[in-house]
């Protein structure tokens, strides 16, 4: 069966520090991968998505970047965090195909202080 | 771009009663999927139910059912026999199946917080 792992679960970082959040998927090949941010416990905003190794599409201009160095690994990064980067970050995967929704990771709560 | 609107920020229901959560969406596409996700206090996103736009029959999953009105672009979720474990934030989501930049991406509404009273 497929599983998705996301870590760390919580992170407190000072303003100006770097960030690296990691997401890995097991039990499937060539998944579509997504990074979402949920601010203030409300709607989810798509940040990045990837349909293959090295293929990254950005949805929102921001202080963040994403990379996909391996087929089932998706990384969210920042060189210098801003206070506005605080939020709950969710990684998700899906398979190309008509029926599939997304399967989400357990999320990372990021607090920038 | 597609938009999803959940007009009820909060709803409440008595245990064992029925509650309906509303969702409307705006699209010019004819081929898409609609989803309801549940986010309990743990914040894990859980898929509740899904609906294919080209199917007229409303989807049902145990106590959860939808009322899909394609012409009205409405997709409501009905929870029957509500249980304490149903308390969560519920998100309506739209997935485009039409080619282009929106293909395969989920667009979420702002969510509805459901409280279940014992």
CSV table of C-alpha atoms in Angstrom, one decimal:
chain,number,residue,atom,x,y,z
A,1,UNK,CA,0.0,0.0,0.0
A,2,UNK,CA,1.1,3.6,-0.5
A,3,UNK,CA,2.2,5.8,2.3
A,4,UNK,CA,3.4,9.3,2.5
A,5,UNK,CA,5.8,10.6,5.1
A,6,UNK,CA,6.3,14.3,6.0
A,7,UNK,CA,8.7,15.7,8.5
A,8,UNK,CA,9.3,17.4,10.8
A,9,UNK,CA,5.9,17.6,12.5
A,10,UNK,CA,6.6,20.9,14.1
A,11,UNK,CA,9.3,23.5,13.6
A,12,UNK,CA,10.1,26.8,15.2
A,13,UNK,CA,12.6,28.9,13.3
A,14,UNK,CA,14.0,32.4,13.6
A,15,UNK,CA,13.4,35.0,11.0
A,16,UNK,CA,16.2,34.9,8.4
A,17,UNK,CA,17.0,31.2,8.9
A,18,UNK,CA,16.8,28.6,6.2
A,19,UNK,CA,14.1,26.0,5.9
A,20,UNK,CA,13.9,22.4,4.6
A,21,UNK,CA,10.8,20.3,4.8
A,22,UNK,CA,10.8,16.9,3.3
A,23,UNK,CA,8.1,14.6,1.9
A,24,UNK,CA,8.5,11.1,0.6
A,25,UNK,CA,6.0,8.6,-0.9
A,26,UNK,CA,6.3,4.9,-0.7
A,27,UNK,CA,4.6,2.1,-2.7
A,28,UNK,CA,4.0,3.9,-5.9
A,29,UNK,CA,5.9,5.3,-8.9
A,30,UNK,CA,5.9,8.6,-10.7
A,31,UNK,CA,3.4,10.3,-8.5
A,32,UNK,CA,2.3,13.9,-8.8
A,33,UNK,CA,3.5,15.7,-5.8
A,34,UNK,CA,2.1,18.9,-4.2
A,35,UNK,CA,3.0,21.4,-1.4
A,36,UNK,CA,0.1,23.3,0.2
A,37,UNK,CA,0.0,25.9,2.9
A,38,UNK,CA,-2.8,26.3,5.3
A,39,UNK,CA,-2.9,29.6,7.1
A,40,UNK,CA,-4.9,30.3,10.2
A,41,UNK,CA,-6.7,27.0,10.0
A,42,UNK,CA,-8.6,27.9,6.9
A,43,UNK,CA,-8.3,27.2,3.2
A,44,UNK,CA,-5.4,25.4,1.5
A,45,UNK,CA,-3.2,27.3,-0.9
A,46,UNK,CA,-1.3,25.4,-3.5
A,47,UNK,CA,2.4,26.4,-3.5
A,48,UNK,CA,4.1,24.0,-5.8
A,49,UNK,CA,3.4,20.9,-7.8
A,50,UNK,CA,5.6,18.4,-9.6
A,51,UNK,CA,4.7,15.8,-12.3
A,52,UNK,CA,8.2,14.3,-12.5
A,53,UNK,CA,11.8,14.5,-11.3
A,54,UNK,CA,13.2,18.0,-11.7
A,55,UNK,CA,9.8,19.4,-12.9
A,56,UNK,CA,8.5,22.0,-10.5
A,57,UNK,CA,5.7,24.4,-11.1
A,58,UNK,CA,5.1,27.4,-8.8
A,59,UNK,CA,1.7,28.7,-8.1
A,60,UNK,CA,2.4,31.7,-5.9
A,61,UNK,CA,5.5,34.0,-6.1
A,62,UNK,CA,7.0,33.8,-2.6
A,63,UNK,CA,10.0,33.3,-0.5
A,64,UNK,CA,9.9,29.5,-0.9
A,65,UNK,CA,11.2,27.0,-3.5
A,66,UNK,CA,10.7,23.3,-4.1
A,67,UNK,CA,12.8,20.6,-5.5
A,68,UNK,CA,12.2,17.0,-6.5
A,69,UNK,CA,15.6,15.2,-6.6
A,70,UNK,CA,14.1,11.7,-6.7
A,71,UNK,CA,10.9,10.3,-8.0
A,72,UNK,CA,9.2,10.0,-4.7
A,73,UNK,CA,10.9,12.9,-2.8
A,74,UNK,CA,9.6,16.4,-2.6
A,75,UNK,CA,11.4,19.1,-0.7
A,76,UNK,CA,10.2,22.6,0.3
A,77,UNK,CA,12.9,25.1,1.0
A,78,UNK,CA,13.7,28.7,1.9
A,79,UNK,CA,17.0,30.5,2.1
A,80,UNK,CA,15.7,33.1,4.6
A,81,UNK,CA,12.4,32.7,6.4
A,82,UNK,CA,9.9,35.6,6.9
A,83,UNK,CA,7.3,35.9,9.6
A,84,UNK,CA,4.7,35.5,6.9
A,85,UNK,CA,6.0,32.0,6.1
A,86,UNK,CA,4.4,30.7,9.4
A,87,UNK,CA,1.7,28.2,8.8
A,88,UNK,CA,0.8,24.6,8.4
A,89,UNK,CA,2.4,22.9,5.4
A,90,UNK,CA,0.9,19.8,3.8
A,91,UNK,CA,2.5,17.6,1.2
A,92,UNK,CA,0.2,15.5,-1.0
A,93,UNK,CA,0.5,13.0,-3.8
A,94,UNK,CA,-1.8,11.7,-6.5
A,95,UNK,CA,-1.6,9.5,-9.6
A,96,UNK,CA,-2.4,10.8,-13.0
A,97,UNK,CA,-5.8,9.5,-13.7
A,98,UNK,CA,-9.4,10.4,-13.6
A,99,UNK,CA,-10.5,9.0,-10.3
A,100,UNK,CA,-7.8,9.9,-7.9
A,101,UNK,CA,-8.0,12.5,-5.2
A,102,UNK,CA,-5.0,13.5,-3.2
A,103,UNK,CA,-3.5,11.6,-0.3
A,104,UNK,CA,-2.0,14.0,2.2
A,105,UNK,CA,0.9,13.8,4.6
A,106,UNK,CA,0.4,14.6,8.3
A,107,UNK,CA,1.7,18.1,7.9
A,108,UNK,CA,4.3,20.4,9.4
A,109,UNK,CA,3.5,23.3,11.7
A,110,UNK,CA,6.0,26.0,11.0
A,111,UNK,CA,6.3,29.0,13.4
A,112,UNK,CA,8.7,31.7,12.4
A,113,UNK,CA,9.7,33.9,15.4
B,1,UNK,CA,-9.5,29.9,-12.8
B,2,UNK,CA,-11.9,27.8,-10.8
B,3,UNK,CA,-13.2,29.0,-7.5
B,4,UNK,CA,-14.8,27.1,-4.7
B,5,UNK,CA,-17.0,28.8,-2.1
B,6,UNK,CA,-18.2,27.4,1.2
B,7,UNK,CA,-20.6,30.0,2.6
B,8,UNK,CA,-20.9,28.4,6.1
B,9,UNK,CA,-17.9,29.1,8.2
B,10,UNK,CA,-19.4,27.1,11.0
B,11,UNK,CA,-22.2,24.6,11.5
B,12,UNK,CA,-23.4,22.6,14.4
B,13,UNK,CA,-25.5,19.5,14.8
B,14,UNK,CA,-26.9,17.3,17.5
B,15,UNK,CA,-25.5,13.8,17.8
B,16,UNK,CA,-27.6,11.4,15.6
B,17,UNK,CA,-29.1,14.2,13.6
B,18,UNK,CA,-28.5,15.2,10.0
B,19,UNK,CA,-26.5,18.1,8.8
B,20,UNK,CA,-25.9,19.5,5.3
B,21,UNK,CA,-22.8,21.5,4.4
B,22,UNK,CA,-22.9,23.7,1.3
B,23,UNK,CA,-20.4,24.2,-1.5
B,24,UNK,CA,-20.7,26.1,-4.8
B,25,UNK,CA,-18.0,26.3,-7.5
B,26,UNK,CA,-17.4,28.4,-10.5
B,27,UNK,CA,-16.0,26.8,-13.7
B,28,UNK,CA,-16.4,26.8,-17.4
B,29,UNK,CA,-15.3,23.2,-17.7
B,30,UNK,CA,-17.5,20.2,-18.3
B,31,UNK,CA,-15.1,17.5,-17.1
B,32,UNK,CA,-14.0,17.6,-13.4
B,33,UNK,CA,-14.2,15.9,-10.1
B,34,UNK,CA,-15.5,17.2,-6.8
B,35,UNK,CA,-14.3,16.1,-3.4
B,36,UNK,CA,-15.1,16.5,0.3
B,37,UNK,CA,-12.2,16.3,2.7
B,38,UNK,CA,-12.4,16.2,6.5
B,39,UNK,CA,-9.7,17.7,8.7
B,40,UNK,CA,-10.1,16.7,12.4
B,41,UNK,CA,-8.1,18.4,15.2
B,42,UNK,CA,-5.1,16.2,14.3
B,43,UNK,CA,-5.1,18.2,11.0
B,44,UNK,CA,-4.7,15.1,8.9
B,45,UNK,CA,-6.7,15.6,5.7
B,46,UNK,CA,-9.0,12.6,5.0
B,47,UNK,CA,-11.0,12.0,1.8
B,48,UNK,CA,-14.7,11.6,2.6
B,49,UNK,CA,-16.4,11.3,-0.7
B,50,UNK,CA,-15.9,12.1,-4.4
B,51,UNK,CA,-18.1,12.8,-7.4
B,52,UNK,CA,-17.5,12.7,-11.1
B,53,UNK,CA,-19.0,15.5,-12.9
B,54,UNK,CA,-20.2,13.3,-15.8
B,55,UNK,CA,-22.2,11.1,-13.5
B,56,UNK,CA,-25.7,12.2,-12.6
B,57,UNK,CA,-26.0,9.8,-9.7
B,58,UNK,CA,-25.1,11.3,-6.4
B,59,UNK,CA,-22.2,9.6,-4.6
B,60,UNK,CA,-22.8,7.9,-1.2
B,61,UNK,CA,-20.3,6.5,1.3
B,62,UNK,CA,-22.1,5.1,4.3
B,63,UNK,CA,-23.5,8.0,6.3
B,64,UNK,CA,-22.1,10.6,3.9
B,65,UNK,CA,-23.9,11.5,0.7
B,66,UNK,CA,-23.7,14.4,-1.7
B,67,UNK,CA,-26.3,16.4,-3.6
B,68,UNK,CA,-24.6,17.3,-6.9
B,69,UNK,CA,-26.4,19.9,-9.0
B,70,UNK,CA,-24.2,20.4,-12.1
B,71,UNK,CA,-26.3,23.1,-13.7
B,72,UNK,CA,-26.4,25.1,-10.5
B,73,UNK,CA,-22.7,24.3,-9.7
B,74,UNK,CA,-23.6,23.1,-6.3
B,75,UNK,CA,-22.1,20.2,-4.3
B,76,UNK,CA,-23.4,19.8,-0.8
B,77,UNK,CA,-22.5,17.2,1.7
B,78,UNK,CA,-25.1,15.5,3.9
B,79,UNK,CA,-24.0,13.7,7.1
B,80,UNK,CA,-26.6,11.4,8.5
B,81,UNK,CA,-26.7,10.1,12.0
B,82,UNK,CA,-24.0,12.5,13.1
B,83,UNK,CA,-21.4,11.2,15.5
B,84,UNK,CA,-19.0,12.9,17.8
B,85,UNK,CA,-16.1,11.8,15.6
B,86,UNK,CA,-17.6,13.8,12.7
B,87,UNK,CA,-16.5,17.0,14.4
B,88,UNK,CA,-13.9,18.5,12.1
B,89,UNK,CA,-13.3,21.1,9.4
B,90,UNK,CA,-14.8,20.0,6.1
B,91,UNK,CA,-13.3,21.2,2.8
B,92,UNK,CA,-14.9,21.1,-0.6
B,93,UNK,CA,-12.5,20.7,-3.5
B,94,UNK,CA,-12.5,20.9,-7.2
B,95,UNK,CA,-10.2,19.0,-9.5
B,96,UNK,CA,-9.9,19.9,-13.2
B,97,UNK,CA,-9.8,17.1,-15.7
B,98,UNK,CA,-9.5,19.4,-18.6
B,99,UNK,CA,-6.1,19.9,-20.2
B,100,UNK,CA,-4.2,23.0,-19.5
B,101,UNK,CA,-2.5,24.6,-16.6
B,102,UNK,CA,-5.2,23.6,-14.1
B,103,UNK,CA,-5.1,19.9,-15.0
B,104,UNK,CA,-5.1,17.6,-12.0
B,105,UNK,CA,-4.8,20.4,-9.4
B,106,UNK,CA,-7.2,20.6,-6.4
B,107,UNK,CA,-8.7,23.9,-5.6
B,108,UNK,CA,-10.2,24.1,-2.1
B,109,UNK,CA,-12.9,26.1,-0.5
B,110,UNK,CA,-12.3,27.9,2.8
B,111,UNK,CA,-13.8,25.2,4.9
B,112,UNK,CA,-16.7,24.7,7.3
B,113,UNK,CA,-16.1,23.9,10.9
B,114,UNK,CA,-18.6,21.3,12.1
B,115,UNK,CA,-19.4,20.9,15.8
B,116,UNK,CA,-21.3,17.9,17.0
B,117,UNK,CA,-23.2,18.3,20.3
B,118,UNK,CA,-23.8,15.2,22.5
